[in-house]
Amino acid sequence: QVQLTESGGGLVQAGGSLRLSCTISQRTWKTGWYRQVPGKERELVASIDGAGDVEYADSVKGRFTISRDNAKNTGYLQMNSLKPEDTAVYYCAGGRGPKYEYWGQGTQVTVSS
């Protein structure tokens, strides 16, 4: 069973930065970050695959950067210029193929205005 553990969430003022980390127990092809607020569906924030291809939600382009260190089996989400609307629970996801099969427990990110 693949296990994912997120860290790095917290409370930050608007305009600030946070870096989320996701430690994965086994290497996966894809690593992604999703977020969810109460009453809304979980949405993809960013993803990166084994070929280095990245994808971002339009709302975070130019502010967030996804990366991963394959040697450490760790993924990262650098979040800059944070806005109150970025407030959500952020989930790390991993997949051996095109779909995400494994999920972390989530970490809360709160951006105050």
PDB file of C-alpha atoms in Angstrom, residues 2-111:
ATOM      1  CA  VAL A   2       1.404   3.366  -1.041  1.00  0.00           C
ATOM      2  CA  GLN A   3       1.283   5.975   1.707  1.00  0.00           C
ATOM      3  CA  LEU A   4       1.432   9.725   1.229  1.00  0.00           C
ATOM      4  CA  THR A   5       2.102  12.202   4.013  1.00  0.00           C
ATOM      5  CA  GLU A   6       1.656  15.944   3.528  1.00  0.00           C
ATOM      6  CA  SER A   7       3.221  18.691   5.585  1.00  0.00           C
ATOM      7  CA  GLY A   8       3.744  22.425   5.399  1.00  0.00           C
ATOM      8  CA  GLY A   9       0.228  23.764   5.683  1.00  0.00           C
ATOM      9  CA  GLY A  10      -0.704  26.550   8.039  1.00  0.00           C
ATOM     10  CA  LEU A  11      -1.932  30.099   8.417  1.00  0.00           C
ATOM     11  CA  VAL A  12      -0.430  32.864   6.310  1.00  0.00           C
ATOM     12  CA  GLN A  13      -1.372  36.413   5.403  1.00  0.00           C
ATOM     13  CA  ALA A  14      -2.426  37.315   1.895  1.00  0.00           C
ATOM     14  CA  GLY A  15       0.623  37.833  -0.290  1.00  0.00           C
ATOM     15  CA  GLY A  16       2.657  35.367   1.703  1.00  0.00           C
ATOM     16  CA  SER A  17       4.131  32.012   0.764  1.00  0.00           C
ATOM     17  CA  LEU A  18       3.977  28.402   1.891  1.00  0.00           C
ATOM     18  CA  ARG A  19       5.638  25.241   0.658  1.00  0.00           C
ATOM     19  CA  LEU A  20       3.789  21.977   0.925  1.00  0.00           C
ATOM     20  CA  SER A  21       5.671  18.693   0.958  1.00  0.00           C
ATOM     21  CA  CYS A  22       4.431  15.201   0.216  1.00  0.00           C
ATOM     22  CA  THR A  23       6.475  12.170   1.151  1.00  0.00           C
ATOM     23  CA  ILE A  24       5.480   9.061  -0.793  1.00  0.00           C
ATOM     24  CA  SER A  25       6.404   5.571   0.399  1.00  0.00           C
ATOM     25  CA  GLN A  26       6.953   4.308  -3.166  1.00  0.00           C
ATOM     26  CA  ARG A  27       7.781   5.986  -6.426  1.00  0.00           C
ATOM     27  CA  THR A  28       4.773   6.966  -8.498  1.00  0.00           C
ATOM     28  CA  TRP A  29       4.532   8.118 -12.093  1.00  0.00           C
ATOM     29  CA  LYS A  30       2.352  11.083 -11.344  1.00  0.00           C
ATOM     30  CA  THR A  31       2.242  13.387  -8.361  1.00  0.00           C
ATOM     31  CA  GLY A  32      -0.481  15.929  -7.972  1.00  0.00           C
ATOM     32  CA  TRP A  33      -1.937  18.430  -5.568  1.00  0.00           C
ATOM     33  CA  TYR A  34      -5.661  18.898  -5.158  1.00  0.00           C
ATOM     34  CA  ARG A  35      -7.611  21.201  -2.873  1.00  0.00           C
ATOM     35  CA  GLN A  36     -11.090  21.214  -1.470  1.00  0.00           C
ATOM     36  CA  VAL A  37     -13.277  23.657   0.398  1.00  0.00           C
ATOM     37  CA  PRO A  38     -16.483  22.669   2.187  1.00  0.00           C
ATOM     38  CA  GLY A  39     -19.404  22.288  -0.166  1.00  0.00           C
ATOM     39  CA  LYS A  40     -17.267  22.152  -3.297  1.00  0.00           C
ATOM     40  CA  GLU A  41     -15.682  19.382  -5.307  1.00  0.00           C
ATOM     41  CA  ARG A  42     -12.035  18.616  -4.978  1.00  0.00           C
ATOM     42  CA  GLU A  43     -10.103  20.419  -7.721  1.00  0.00           C
ATOM     43  CA  LEU A  44      -6.748  19.797  -9.307  1.00  0.00           C
ATOM     44  CA  VAL A  45      -4.224  22.478  -8.445  1.00  0.00           C
ATOM     45  CA  ALA A  46      -1.102  21.116 -10.123  1.00  0.00           C
ATOM     46  CA  SER A  47       0.401  17.883 -11.363  1.00  0.00           C
ATOM     47  CA  ILE A  48       3.734  16.557 -12.567  1.00  0.00           C
ATOM     48  CA  ASP A  49       4.537  13.254 -14.216  1.00  0.00           C
ATOM     49  CA  GLY A  50       7.602  11.131 -14.787  1.00  0.00           C
ATOM     50  CA  ALA A  51       8.323  12.896 -18.059  1.00  0.00           C
ATOM     51  CA  GLY A  52       8.440  16.218 -16.261  1.00  0.00           C
ATOM     52  CA  ASP A  53       5.223  17.470 -17.807  1.00  0.00           C
ATOM     53  CA  VAL A  54       3.385  19.843 -15.511  1.00  0.00           C
ATOM     54  CA  GLU A  55      -0.156  21.119 -15.392  1.00  0.00           C
ATOM     55  CA  TYR A  56      -1.663  23.957 -13.380  1.00  0.00           C
ATOM     56  CA  ALA A  57      -5.131  25.214 -12.662  1.00  0.00           C
ATOM     57  CA  ASP A  58      -5.647  28.603 -14.287  1.00  0.00           C
ATOM     58  CA  SER A  59      -6.250  30.157 -10.877  1.00  0.00           C
ATOM     59  CA  VAL A  60      -2.709  29.352  -9.666  1.00  0.00           C
ATOM     60  CA  LYS A  61      -0.621  29.792 -12.822  1.00  0.00           C
ATOM     61  CA  GLY A  62       2.307  32.096 -12.220  1.00  0.00           C
ATOM     62  CA  ARG A  63       1.950  31.791  -8.424  1.00  0.00           C
ATOM     63  CA  PHE A  64       2.358  28.080  -7.644  1.00  0.00           C
ATOM     64  CA  THR A  65       5.148  25.749  -8.693  1.00  0.00           C
ATOM     65  CA  ILE A  66       5.043  21.973  -8.482  1.00  0.00           C
ATOM     66  CA  SER A  67       8.199  19.908  -8.326  1.00  0.00           C
ATOM     67  CA  ARG A  68       9.443  16.616  -7.030  1.00  0.00           C
ATOM     68  CA  ASP A  69      12.648  14.999  -5.878  1.00  0.00           C
ATOM     69  CA  ASN A  70      12.634  11.434  -7.183  1.00  0.00           C
ATOM     70  CA  ALA A  71      15.611  10.458  -5.050  1.00  0.00           C
ATOM     71  CA  LYS A  72      13.615  11.349  -1.946  1.00  0.00           C
ATOM     72  CA  ASN A  73      10.203  10.279  -3.280  1.00  0.00           C
ATOM     73  CA  THR A  74       8.961  13.693  -2.236  1.00  0.00           C
ATOM     74  CA  GLY A  75       6.756  16.142  -4.039  1.00  0.00           C
ATOM     75  CA  TYR A  76       6.488  19.849  -3.385  1.00  0.00           C
ATOM     76  CA  LEU A  77       4.068  22.665  -4.030  1.00  0.00           C
ATOM     77  CA  GLN A  78       5.563  26.116  -3.661  1.00  0.00           C
ATOM     78  CA  MET A  79       2.755  28.620  -3.210  1.00  0.00           C
ATOM     79  CA  ASN A  80       3.529  32.324  -3.582  1.00  0.00           C
ATOM     80  CA  SER A  81       1.345  35.429  -3.613  1.00  0.00           C
ATOM     81  CA  LEU A  82      -1.306  33.563  -1.701  1.00  0.00           C
ATOM     82  CA  LYS A  83      -4.865  34.843  -1.754  1.00  0.00           C
ATOM     83  CA  PRO A  84      -7.752  34.263   0.648  1.00  0.00           C
ATOM     84  CA  GLU A  85      -9.445  32.190  -2.062  1.00  0.00           C
ATOM     85  CA  ASP A  86      -6.548  29.725  -1.877  1.00  0.00           C
ATOM     86  CA  THR A  87      -7.809  28.695   1.553  1.00  0.00           C
ATOM     87  CA  ALA A  88      -8.601  24.976   1.428  1.00  0.00           C
ATOM     88  CA  VAL A  89      -7.501  21.546   2.506  1.00  0.00           C
ATOM     89  CA  TYR A  90      -4.719  20.508   0.165  1.00  0.00           C
ATOM     90  CA  TYR A  91      -4.275  16.856  -0.742  1.00  0.00           C
ATOM     91  CA  CYS A  92      -1.314  15.131  -2.282  1.00  0.00           C
ATOM     92  CA  ALA A  93      -2.091  12.399  -4.817  1.00  0.00           C
ATOM     93  CA  GLY A  94       0.000   9.765  -6.531  1.00  0.00           C
ATOM     94  CA  GLY A  95      -0.580   7.454  -9.442  1.00  0.00           C
ATOM     95  CA  ARG A  96       1.389   4.680 -11.097  1.00  0.00           C
ATOM     96  CA  GLY A  97      -0.412   5.402 -14.355  1.00  0.00           C
ATOM     97  CA  PRO A  98      -2.630   8.143 -15.738  1.00  0.00           C
ATOM     98  CA  LYS A  99      -5.062   8.066 -12.796  1.00  0.00           C
ATOM     99  CA  TYR A 100      -4.462   9.008  -9.198  1.00  0.00           C
ATOM    100  CA  GLU A 101      -4.785   5.940  -6.997  1.00  0.00           C
ATOM    101  CA  TYR A 102      -3.305   7.094  -3.729  1.00  0.00           C
ATOM    102  CA  TRP A 103      -4.153  10.047  -1.516  1.00  0.00           C
ATOM    103  CA  GLY A 104      -2.735  11.770   1.517  1.00  0.00           C
ATOM    104  CA  GLN A 105      -4.752  12.814   4.536  1.00  0.00           C
ATOM    105  CA  GLY A 106      -4.730  16.498   3.622  1.00  0.00           C
ATOM    106  CA  THR A 107      -3.220  19.614   5.129  1.00  0.00           C
ATOM    107  CA  GLN A 108      -5.062  22.844   5.892  1.00  0.00           C
ATOM    108  CA  VAL A 109      -3.956  26.062   4.239  1.00  0.00           C
ATOM    109  CA  THR A 110      -5.590  29.242   5.506  1.00  0.00           C
ATOM    110  CA  VAL A 111      -4.875  32.630   3.950  1.00  0.00           C
TER     111      VAL A 111
END
